[in-house]
Coordinates of C-alpha atoms in Angstrom, one line a residue:
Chain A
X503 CA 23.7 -44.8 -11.5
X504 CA 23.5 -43.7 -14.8
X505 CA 21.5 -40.4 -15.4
X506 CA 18.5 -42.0 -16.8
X507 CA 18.3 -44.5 -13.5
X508 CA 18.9 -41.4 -11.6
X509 CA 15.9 -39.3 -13.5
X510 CA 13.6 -42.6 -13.1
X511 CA 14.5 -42.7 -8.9
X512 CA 14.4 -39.2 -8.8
X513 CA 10.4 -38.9 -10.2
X514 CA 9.7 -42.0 -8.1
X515 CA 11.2 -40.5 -5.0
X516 CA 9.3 -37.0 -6.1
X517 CA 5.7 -39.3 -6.2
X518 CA 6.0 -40.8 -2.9
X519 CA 6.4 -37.3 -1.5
X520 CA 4.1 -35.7 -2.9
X521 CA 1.6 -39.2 -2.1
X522 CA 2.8 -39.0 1.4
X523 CA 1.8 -35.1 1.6
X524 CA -1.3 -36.7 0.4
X525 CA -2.0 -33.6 -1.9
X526 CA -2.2 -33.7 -5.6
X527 CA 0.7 -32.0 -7.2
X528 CA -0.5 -28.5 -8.3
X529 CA 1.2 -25.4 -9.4
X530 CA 0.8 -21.8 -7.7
X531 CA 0.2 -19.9 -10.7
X532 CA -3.6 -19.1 -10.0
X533 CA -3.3 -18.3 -6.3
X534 CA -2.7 -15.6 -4.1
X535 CA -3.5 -14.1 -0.7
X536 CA -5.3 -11.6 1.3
X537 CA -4.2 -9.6 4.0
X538 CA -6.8 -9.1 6.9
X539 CA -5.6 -6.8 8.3
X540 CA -7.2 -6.2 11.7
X541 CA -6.6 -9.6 12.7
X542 CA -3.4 -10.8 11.4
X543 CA -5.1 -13.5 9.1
X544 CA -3.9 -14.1 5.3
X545 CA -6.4 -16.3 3.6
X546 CA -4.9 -18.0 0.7
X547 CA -7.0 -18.2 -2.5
X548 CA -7.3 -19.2 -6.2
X549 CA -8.0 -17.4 -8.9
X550 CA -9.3 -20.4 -11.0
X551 CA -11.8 -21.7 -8.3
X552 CA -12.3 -18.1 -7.0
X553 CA -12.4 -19.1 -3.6
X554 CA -10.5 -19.6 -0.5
X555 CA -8.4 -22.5 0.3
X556 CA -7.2 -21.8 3.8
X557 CA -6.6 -19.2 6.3
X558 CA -3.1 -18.5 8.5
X559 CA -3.3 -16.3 12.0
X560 CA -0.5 -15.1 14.1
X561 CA 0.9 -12.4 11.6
X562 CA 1.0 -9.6 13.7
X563 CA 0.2 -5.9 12.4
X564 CA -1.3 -6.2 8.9
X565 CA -2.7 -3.0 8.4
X566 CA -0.5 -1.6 5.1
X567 CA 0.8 -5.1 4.6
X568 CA 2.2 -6.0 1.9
X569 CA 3.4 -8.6 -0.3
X570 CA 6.1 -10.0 -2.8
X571 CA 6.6 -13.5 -4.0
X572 CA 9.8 -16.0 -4.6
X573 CA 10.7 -16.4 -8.1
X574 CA 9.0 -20.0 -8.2
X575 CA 5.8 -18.3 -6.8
X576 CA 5.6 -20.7 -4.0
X577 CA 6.6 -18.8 -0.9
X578 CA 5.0 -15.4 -0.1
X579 CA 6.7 -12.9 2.1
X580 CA 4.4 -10.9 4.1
X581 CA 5.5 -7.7 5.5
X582 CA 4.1 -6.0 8.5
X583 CA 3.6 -2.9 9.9
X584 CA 5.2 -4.2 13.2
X585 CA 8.2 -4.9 11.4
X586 CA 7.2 -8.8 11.1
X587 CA 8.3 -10.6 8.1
X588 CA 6.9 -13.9 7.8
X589 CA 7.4 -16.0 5.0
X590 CA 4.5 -18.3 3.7
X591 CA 4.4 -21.6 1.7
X592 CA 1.2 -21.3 -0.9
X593 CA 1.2 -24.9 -1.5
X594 CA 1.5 -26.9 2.2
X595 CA -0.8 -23.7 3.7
X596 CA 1.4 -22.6 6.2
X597 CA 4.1 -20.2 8.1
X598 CA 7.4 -20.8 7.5
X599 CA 9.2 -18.7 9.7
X600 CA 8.3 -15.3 11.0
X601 CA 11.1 -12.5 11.8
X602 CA 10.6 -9.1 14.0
X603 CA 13.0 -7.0 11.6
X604 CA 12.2 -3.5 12.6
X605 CA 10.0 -2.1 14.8
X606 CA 8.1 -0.2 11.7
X607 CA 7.9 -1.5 7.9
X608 CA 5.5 -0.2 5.1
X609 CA 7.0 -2.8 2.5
X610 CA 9.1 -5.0 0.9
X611 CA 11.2 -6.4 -2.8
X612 CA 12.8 -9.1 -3.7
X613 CA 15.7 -9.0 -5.9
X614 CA 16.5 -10.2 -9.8
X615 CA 17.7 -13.3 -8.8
X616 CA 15.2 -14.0 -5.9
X617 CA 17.5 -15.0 -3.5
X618 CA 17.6 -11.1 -1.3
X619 CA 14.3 -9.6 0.5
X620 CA 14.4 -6.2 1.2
X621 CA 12.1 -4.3 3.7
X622 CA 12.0 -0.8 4.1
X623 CA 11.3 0.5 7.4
X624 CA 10.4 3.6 9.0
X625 CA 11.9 3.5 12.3
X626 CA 14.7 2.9 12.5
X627 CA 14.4 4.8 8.9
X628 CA 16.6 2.4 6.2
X629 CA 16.0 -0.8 4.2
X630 CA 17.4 -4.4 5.8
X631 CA 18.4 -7.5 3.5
X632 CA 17.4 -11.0 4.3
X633 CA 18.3 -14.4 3.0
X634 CA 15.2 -15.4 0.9
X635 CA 15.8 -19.2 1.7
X636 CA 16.3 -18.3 5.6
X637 CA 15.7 -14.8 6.2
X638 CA 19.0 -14.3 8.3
X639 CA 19.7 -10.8 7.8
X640 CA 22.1 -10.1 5.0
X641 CA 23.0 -6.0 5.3
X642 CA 21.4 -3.2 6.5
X643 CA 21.2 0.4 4.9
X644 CA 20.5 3.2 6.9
X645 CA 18.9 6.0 5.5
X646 CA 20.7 8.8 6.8
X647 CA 20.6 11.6 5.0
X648 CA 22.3 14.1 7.5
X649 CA 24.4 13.8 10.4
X650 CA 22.4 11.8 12.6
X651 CA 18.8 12.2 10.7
X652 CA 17.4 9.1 9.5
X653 CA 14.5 9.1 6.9
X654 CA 11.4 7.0 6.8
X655 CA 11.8 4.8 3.4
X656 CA 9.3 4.3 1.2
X657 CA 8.5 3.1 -2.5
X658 CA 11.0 0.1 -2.4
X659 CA 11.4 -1.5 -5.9
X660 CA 13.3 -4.1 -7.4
X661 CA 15.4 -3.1 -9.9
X662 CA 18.0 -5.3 -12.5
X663 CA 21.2 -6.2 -11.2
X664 CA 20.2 -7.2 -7.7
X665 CA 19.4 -3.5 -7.3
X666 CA 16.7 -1.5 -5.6
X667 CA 15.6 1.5 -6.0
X668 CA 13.8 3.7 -3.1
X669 CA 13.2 7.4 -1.6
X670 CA 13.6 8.7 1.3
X671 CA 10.4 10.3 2.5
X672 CA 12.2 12.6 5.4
X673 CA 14.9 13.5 3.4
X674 CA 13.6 14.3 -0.2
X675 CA 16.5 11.6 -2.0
X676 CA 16.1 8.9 -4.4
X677 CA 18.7 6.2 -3.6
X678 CA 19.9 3.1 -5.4
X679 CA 21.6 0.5 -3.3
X680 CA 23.4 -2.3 -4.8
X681 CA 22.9 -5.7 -3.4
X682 CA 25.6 -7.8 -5.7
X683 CA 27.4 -8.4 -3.3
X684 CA 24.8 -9.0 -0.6
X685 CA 26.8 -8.3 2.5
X686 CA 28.6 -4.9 1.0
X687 CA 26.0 -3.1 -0.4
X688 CA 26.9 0.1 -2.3
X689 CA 24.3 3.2 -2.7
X690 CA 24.1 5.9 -4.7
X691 CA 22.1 9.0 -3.9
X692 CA 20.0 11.4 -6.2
X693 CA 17.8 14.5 -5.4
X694 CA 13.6 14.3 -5.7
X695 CA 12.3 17.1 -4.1
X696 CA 10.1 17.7 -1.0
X697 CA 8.4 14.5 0.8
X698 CA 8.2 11.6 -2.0
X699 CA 5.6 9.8 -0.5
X700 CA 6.0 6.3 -2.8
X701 CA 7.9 5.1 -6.0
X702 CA 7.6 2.8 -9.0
X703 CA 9.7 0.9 -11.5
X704 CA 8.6 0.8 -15.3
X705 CA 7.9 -2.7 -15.9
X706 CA 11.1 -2.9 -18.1
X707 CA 13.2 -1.9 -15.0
X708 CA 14.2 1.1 -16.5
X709 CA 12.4 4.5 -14.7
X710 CA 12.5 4.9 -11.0
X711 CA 9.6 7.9 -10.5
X712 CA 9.2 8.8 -7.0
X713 CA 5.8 10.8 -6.7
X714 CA 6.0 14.0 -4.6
X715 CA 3.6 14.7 -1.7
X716 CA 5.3 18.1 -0.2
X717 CA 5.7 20.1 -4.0
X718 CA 3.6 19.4 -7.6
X719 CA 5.8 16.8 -9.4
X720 CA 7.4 13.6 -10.1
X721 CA 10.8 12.9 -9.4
X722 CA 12.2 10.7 -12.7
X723 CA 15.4 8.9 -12.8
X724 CA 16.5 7.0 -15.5
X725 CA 18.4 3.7 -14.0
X726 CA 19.7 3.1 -17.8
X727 CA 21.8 6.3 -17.4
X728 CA 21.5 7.0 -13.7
X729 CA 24.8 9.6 -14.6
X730 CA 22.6 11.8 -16.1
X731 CA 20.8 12.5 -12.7
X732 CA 17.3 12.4 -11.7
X733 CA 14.6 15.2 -12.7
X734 CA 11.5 16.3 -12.7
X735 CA 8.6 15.8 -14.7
X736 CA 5.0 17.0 -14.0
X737 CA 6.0 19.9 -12.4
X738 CA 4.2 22.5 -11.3
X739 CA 0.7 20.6 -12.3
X740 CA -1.4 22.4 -9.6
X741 CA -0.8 25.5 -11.4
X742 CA -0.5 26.9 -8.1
X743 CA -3.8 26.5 -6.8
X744 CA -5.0 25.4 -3.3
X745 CA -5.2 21.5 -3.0
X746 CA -7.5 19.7 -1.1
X747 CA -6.9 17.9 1.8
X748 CA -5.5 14.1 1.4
X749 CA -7.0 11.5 4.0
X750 CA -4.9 9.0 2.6
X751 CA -2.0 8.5 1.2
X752 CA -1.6 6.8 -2.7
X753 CA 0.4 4.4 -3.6
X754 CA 2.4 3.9 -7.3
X755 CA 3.8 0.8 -8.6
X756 CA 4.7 -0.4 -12.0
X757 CA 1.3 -1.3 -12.7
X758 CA 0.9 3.0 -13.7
X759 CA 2.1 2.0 -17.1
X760 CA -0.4 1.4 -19.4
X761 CA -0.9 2.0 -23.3
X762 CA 2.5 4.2 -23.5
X763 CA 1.5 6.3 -21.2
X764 CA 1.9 6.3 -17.5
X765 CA -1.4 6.8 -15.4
X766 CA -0.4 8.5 -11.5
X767 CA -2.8 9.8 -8.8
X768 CA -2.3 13.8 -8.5
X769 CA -1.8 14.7 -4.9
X770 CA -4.8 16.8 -3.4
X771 CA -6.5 17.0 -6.4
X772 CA -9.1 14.6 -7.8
X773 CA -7.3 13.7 -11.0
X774 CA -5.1 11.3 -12.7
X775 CA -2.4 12.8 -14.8
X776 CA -1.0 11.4 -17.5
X777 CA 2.2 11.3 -18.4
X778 CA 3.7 10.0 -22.3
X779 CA 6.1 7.2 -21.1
X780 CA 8.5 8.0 -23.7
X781 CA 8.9 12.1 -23.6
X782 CA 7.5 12.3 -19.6
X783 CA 5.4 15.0 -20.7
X784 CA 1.8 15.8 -19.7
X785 CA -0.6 14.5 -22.1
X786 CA -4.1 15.0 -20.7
X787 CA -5.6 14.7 -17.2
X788 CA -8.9 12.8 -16.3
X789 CA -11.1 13.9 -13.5
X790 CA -12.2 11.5 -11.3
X791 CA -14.4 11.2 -7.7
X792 CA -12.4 11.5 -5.0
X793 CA -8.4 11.8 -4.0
X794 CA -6.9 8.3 -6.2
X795 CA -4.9 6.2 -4.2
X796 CA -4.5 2.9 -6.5
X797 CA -4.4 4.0 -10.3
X798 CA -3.9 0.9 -11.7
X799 CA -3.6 -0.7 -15.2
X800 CA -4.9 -3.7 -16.2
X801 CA -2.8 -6.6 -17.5
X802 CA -3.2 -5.9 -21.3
X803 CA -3.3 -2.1 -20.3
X804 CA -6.9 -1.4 -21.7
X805 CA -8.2 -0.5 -18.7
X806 CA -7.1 1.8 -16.2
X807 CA -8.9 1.2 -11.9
X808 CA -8.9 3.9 -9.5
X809 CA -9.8 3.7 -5.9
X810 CA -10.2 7.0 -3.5
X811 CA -9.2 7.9 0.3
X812 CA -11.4 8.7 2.7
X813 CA -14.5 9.4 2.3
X814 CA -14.9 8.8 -1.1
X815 CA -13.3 5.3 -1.0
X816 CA -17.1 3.4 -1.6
X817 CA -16.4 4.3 -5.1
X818 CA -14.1 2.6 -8.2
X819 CA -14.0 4.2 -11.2
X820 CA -12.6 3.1 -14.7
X821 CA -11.1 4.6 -17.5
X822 CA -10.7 3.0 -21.0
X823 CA -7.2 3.8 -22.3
X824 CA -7.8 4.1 -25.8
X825 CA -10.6 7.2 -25.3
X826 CA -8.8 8.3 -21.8
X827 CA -12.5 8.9 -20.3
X828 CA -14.2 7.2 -17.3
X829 CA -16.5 4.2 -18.6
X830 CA -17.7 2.7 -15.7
X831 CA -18.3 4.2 -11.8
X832 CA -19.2 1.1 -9.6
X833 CA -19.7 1.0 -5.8
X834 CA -18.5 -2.5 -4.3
X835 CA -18.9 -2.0 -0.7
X836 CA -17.5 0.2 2.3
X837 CA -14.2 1.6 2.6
X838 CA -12.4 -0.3 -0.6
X839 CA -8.5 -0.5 -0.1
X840 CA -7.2 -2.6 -2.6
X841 CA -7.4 -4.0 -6.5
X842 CA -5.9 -6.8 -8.1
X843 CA -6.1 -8.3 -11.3
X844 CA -6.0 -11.9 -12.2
X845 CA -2.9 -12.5 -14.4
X846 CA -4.2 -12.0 -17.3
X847 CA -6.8 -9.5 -16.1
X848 CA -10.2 -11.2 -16.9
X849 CA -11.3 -10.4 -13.4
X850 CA -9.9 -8.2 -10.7
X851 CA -10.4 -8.7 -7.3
X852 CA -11.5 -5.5 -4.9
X853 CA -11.5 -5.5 -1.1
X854 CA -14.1 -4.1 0.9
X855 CA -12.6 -3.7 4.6
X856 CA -16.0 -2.3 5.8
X857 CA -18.1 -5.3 4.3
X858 CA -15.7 -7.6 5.2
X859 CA -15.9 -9.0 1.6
X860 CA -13.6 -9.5 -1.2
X861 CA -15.4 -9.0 -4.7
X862 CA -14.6 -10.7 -7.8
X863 CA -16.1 -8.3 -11.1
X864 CA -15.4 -9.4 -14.6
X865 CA -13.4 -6.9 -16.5
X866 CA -15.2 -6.8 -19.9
X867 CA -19.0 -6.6 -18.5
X868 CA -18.3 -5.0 -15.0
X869 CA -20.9 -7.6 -13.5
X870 CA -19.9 -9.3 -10.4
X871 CA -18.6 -12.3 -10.8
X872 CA -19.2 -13.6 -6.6
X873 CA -17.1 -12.8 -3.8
X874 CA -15.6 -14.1 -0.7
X875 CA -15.8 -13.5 3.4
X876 CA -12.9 -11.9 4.8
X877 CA -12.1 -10.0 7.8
X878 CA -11.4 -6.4 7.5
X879 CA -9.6 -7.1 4.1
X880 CA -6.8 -5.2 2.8
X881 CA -4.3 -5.8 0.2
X882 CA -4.9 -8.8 -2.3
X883 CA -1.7 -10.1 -3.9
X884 CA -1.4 -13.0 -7.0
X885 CA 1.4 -14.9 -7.4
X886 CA 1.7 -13.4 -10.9
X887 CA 3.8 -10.8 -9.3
X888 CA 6.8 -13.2 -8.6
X889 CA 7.8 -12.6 -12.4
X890 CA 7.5 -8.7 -12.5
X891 CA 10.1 -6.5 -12.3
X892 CA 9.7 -3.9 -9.6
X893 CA 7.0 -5.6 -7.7
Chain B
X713 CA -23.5 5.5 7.6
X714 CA -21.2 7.6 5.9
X715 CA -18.5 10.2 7.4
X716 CA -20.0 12.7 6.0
X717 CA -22.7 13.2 7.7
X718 CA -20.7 13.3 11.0
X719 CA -20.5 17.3 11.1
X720 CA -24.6 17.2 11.4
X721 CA -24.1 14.3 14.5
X722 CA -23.9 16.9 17.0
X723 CA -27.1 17.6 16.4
X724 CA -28.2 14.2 17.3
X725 CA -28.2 13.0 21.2
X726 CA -24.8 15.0 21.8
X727 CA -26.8 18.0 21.0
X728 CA -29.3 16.4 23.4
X729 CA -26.8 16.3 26.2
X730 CA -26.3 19.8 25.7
X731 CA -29.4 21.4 25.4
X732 CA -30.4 19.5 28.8
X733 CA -28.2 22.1 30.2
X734 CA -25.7 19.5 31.1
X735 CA -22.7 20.7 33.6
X736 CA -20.7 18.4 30.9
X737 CA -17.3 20.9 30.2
X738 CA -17.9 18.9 26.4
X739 CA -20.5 17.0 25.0
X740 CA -19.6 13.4 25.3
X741 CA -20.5 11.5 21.9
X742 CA -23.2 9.1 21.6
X743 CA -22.4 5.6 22.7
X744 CA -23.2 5.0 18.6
X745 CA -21.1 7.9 17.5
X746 CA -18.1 6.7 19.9
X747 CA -18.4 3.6 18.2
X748 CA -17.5 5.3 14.9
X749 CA -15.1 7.9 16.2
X750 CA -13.3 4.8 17.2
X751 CA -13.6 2.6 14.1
X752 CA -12.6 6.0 12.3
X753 CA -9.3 6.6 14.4
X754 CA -8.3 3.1 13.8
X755 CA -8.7 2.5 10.3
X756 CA -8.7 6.2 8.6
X757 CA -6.5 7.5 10.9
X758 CA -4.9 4.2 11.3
X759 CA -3.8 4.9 8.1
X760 CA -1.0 6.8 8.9
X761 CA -0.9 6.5 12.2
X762 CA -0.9 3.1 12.0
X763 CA -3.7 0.5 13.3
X764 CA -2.4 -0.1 16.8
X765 CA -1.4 3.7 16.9
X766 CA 2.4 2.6 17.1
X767 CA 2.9 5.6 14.1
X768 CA 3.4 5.0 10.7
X769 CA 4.2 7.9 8.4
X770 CA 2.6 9.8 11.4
X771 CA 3.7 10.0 14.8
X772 CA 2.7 7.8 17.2
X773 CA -0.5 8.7 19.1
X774 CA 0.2 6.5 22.3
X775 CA -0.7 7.7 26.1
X776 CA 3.3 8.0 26.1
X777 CA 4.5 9.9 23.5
X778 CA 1.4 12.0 23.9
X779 CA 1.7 12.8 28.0
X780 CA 3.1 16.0 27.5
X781 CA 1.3 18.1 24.7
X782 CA -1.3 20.5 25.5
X783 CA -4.5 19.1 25.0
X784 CA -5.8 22.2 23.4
X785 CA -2.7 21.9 20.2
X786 CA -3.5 18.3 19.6
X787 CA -7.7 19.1 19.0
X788 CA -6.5 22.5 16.5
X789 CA -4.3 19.6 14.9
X790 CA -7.0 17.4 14.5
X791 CA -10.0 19.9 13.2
X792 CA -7.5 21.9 11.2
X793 CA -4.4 19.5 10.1
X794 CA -0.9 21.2 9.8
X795 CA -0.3 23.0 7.2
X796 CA 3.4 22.1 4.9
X797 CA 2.8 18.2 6.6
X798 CA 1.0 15.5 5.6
X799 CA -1.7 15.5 8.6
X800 CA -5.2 17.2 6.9
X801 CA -7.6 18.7 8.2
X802 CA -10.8 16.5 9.6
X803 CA -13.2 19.6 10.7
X804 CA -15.2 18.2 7.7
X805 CA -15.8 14.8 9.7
X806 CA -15.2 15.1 13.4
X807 CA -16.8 18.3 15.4
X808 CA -14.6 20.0 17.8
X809 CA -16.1 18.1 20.7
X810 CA -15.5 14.8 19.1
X811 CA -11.8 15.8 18.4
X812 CA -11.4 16.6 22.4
X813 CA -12.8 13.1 22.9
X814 CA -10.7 11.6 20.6
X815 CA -8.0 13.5 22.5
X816 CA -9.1 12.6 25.8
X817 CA -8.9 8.6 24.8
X818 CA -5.7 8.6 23.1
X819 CA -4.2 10.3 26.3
X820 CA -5.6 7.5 28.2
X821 CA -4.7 4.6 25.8
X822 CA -7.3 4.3 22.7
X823 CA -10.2 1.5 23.4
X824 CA -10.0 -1.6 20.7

């Protein structure tokens, strides 16, 4: 055959699939999902129509779900609390196969290349790799960090070179394992101080910053030059005074970064601290309502959304980057867990567990744009992420 | 119906029960407030402790692992946290007497 007889059988053979399917050919880069979280539901959804297009059960444990996508931003892996990971097809609306990989996961990456998934578990305390394509397991890591002592994992990140980047809650480390050869993984370990509770990649895959619950500070690490060890920036930013109690825990991601500068919830105290991206010194702090948990940028980095634990968490609150002040304090509905911008960020999306509603608001006006039913909803996730490092 | 206003509940029916001179040892909630206290452990608590209780980056709060604490330890945790962890303090939302309940029905497997 020669290759233009091939191309011609090959788009003809490509129609009558797609005609048998008996769906129009669409891409995935306007949807996403939402985790409902009390009943092990995703509901799929689109960003262009802003509505729902169908709804999977049989998930398990959803509650602190969470989601990373393939690198064609077709498949979504879900990971569970219960250690489920189940790996969803966007486009034909269903499960493609579901794995019990631990008995306790708070996340999950995917690597450069998009062919690892990586969970990070708490018990047993370690990160697992998994086939992308079939999610056979690959490798397992254990996080022991003394004889015997395994550490709950958290703030898993993708980072270049089939790499990820994570710390070890229990046992105050940063660690760098290296998935290039996917069935001999090699880690290096690092110092971050007492209890990081999350982590985050800079979106050029360079900084791995674990945030600190049990001292003031920031572990920083620079993966460019991981010889030169990690340190610590931000330290000391209580100043030594009492903090208040934290109901819930916040979460960092690569989303922090915004206008040079990186934007991170200060641990029982009701600020954001902000940190010059390039020196990782202090360069002012905002005060806000309640305890952040998601301080997150918006796509073009204008805008900067906070959401608060328990019991402030009616309340969002955003801060315009170029003054560093809080513009707008808006109160979607009950017990908000979650933000997500649209890919370019005209809109973000906020859930409303209490409400059992997802609202849509539009990002230049603040008005509400409409929203959508949903069962105790949690996290929201667009397939915008499949391209971003450290998601 | 916001947390916050769960410190002045006992002076709702529970206070009720208790100024009827009930033989009660401890106040048992309102059937309204129970439906909070459990929504609360759940979710808020759920948190950490996970939904289903299972543990997260808490412990696990099931009748099993629980079976042989002292009642008494796991109410001060509750209304006064520990200090150097991550557990806080919730005397600013839940009343002694609701932490004992919450105590009693984690011992005896927490209702949905």
């Amino acid at each position: 055959m020669s290759s233009a007889a091939r191309l011609v059988w090959l788009v003809a053979a490509t129609l009558l699939l797609a005609a048998c399917a008996g769906a129009p050919l669409r891409g995935t880069g306007d949807l996403g999902l939402v985790i409902e979280r009390a009943s092990g539901h995703v509901t799929l959804v689109s960003t262009t129509s802003r509505s729902a297009y169908a709804r999977i059960g049989g998930l398990g444990d959803l509650s602190h779900a969470s989601v990373v996508y393939s690198r064609d931003a077709r498949y979504a892996y879900v990971f569970g609390r219960d250690g489920g990971l189940s790996k969803i097809d966007l486009l034909e609306a269903r499960l493609v196969k579901r794995v019990i990989q631990s008995g306790n996961a708070i996340g999950g990456s995917i690597s450069q290349d998009g062919r690892i998934v990586v969970a990070q578990n708490y018990t047993p305390g370690g990160i697992k790799a998994f086939d992308a394509e079939t999610l056979e397991l690959l490798a397992e890591v254990p996080a022991e960090y003394a004889p015997g002592q395994f550490s709950k994992v958290v703030g898993l990140a993708d980072v270049p070179g089939n790499k990820f980047a994570y710390a070890l809650f229990d046992g105050g480390e940063i660690r760098v394992t290296d998935f290039s050869d996917p069935k001999h993984p090699t880690t290096q370990r690092y110092p971050a101080g007492r209890q990081p509770y999350d982590g985050l990649v800079t979106p050029d895959g360079r900084h791995y910053l674990a945030g600190l619950f049990g001292e003031d500070g920031v572990a920083l690490l620079d993966l460019w030059q991981p010889e030169k060890g990690s340190r610590r920036i931000l330290d000391k930013y209580g100043k030594g005074e009492e903090k208040l109690p934290v109901f819930k825990m916040p979460h960092l991601r690569g989303w922090s970064l915004a206008a040079g500068r990186a934007w991170l919830p200060a641990i029982g105290r009701n600020e954001v601290l902000v940190v010059d991206a390039s020196t990782w010194k202090e360069t002012a702090r905002v005060a806000v309502k309640g305890q952040p948990v998601f301080v997150m940028a918006s796509p073009d980095g204008r805008q900067v959304w906070v959401n608060f634990a328990f019991p402030d968490n009616g309340w969002v609150q955003v801060i315009d980057t170029l003054s560093g002040q809080v513009v707008q304090t808006l109160q979607p509905g009950k017990a908000v867990l979650h933000m997500e911008f649209t890919p370019r960020g005209e809109a973000v999306w906020i859930s409303a567990r209490d409400d059992n509603r997802v609202l849509i608001y539009d990002t230049r006006n603040f008005r509400e744009l409409g929203s959508l039913p949903a069962e105790a909803p949690s996290g929201i996730f667009f397939t915008s992420r499949a391209a971003r490092i450290g998601f | 119906m916001g947390w916050s206003m769960s410190n002045s509940g006992i002076a709702g029916p529970a206070a009720a029960v208790l100024l009827a001179g009930a033989t009660l040892a401890a106040a048992e909630p309102s059937p309204m407030r129970q439906k909070e206290l459990i929504h609360m452990v759940r979710q808020d608590c759920g948190s950490c402790h996970g939904m289903t209780l299972r543990g997260g980056l808490g412990p696990a709060l099931l009748p099993a692992t629980l079976a042989d604490k002292p009642v008494d330890g796991l109410v001060a945790t509750i209304i006064g946290g520990r200090a150097g962890t991550a557990m806080p303090p919730w005397h600013r939302f839940l009343a002694e007497d609701e932490a004992r309940w919450i105590v009693a029905r984690l011992m005896e497997g927490f209702p949905q």
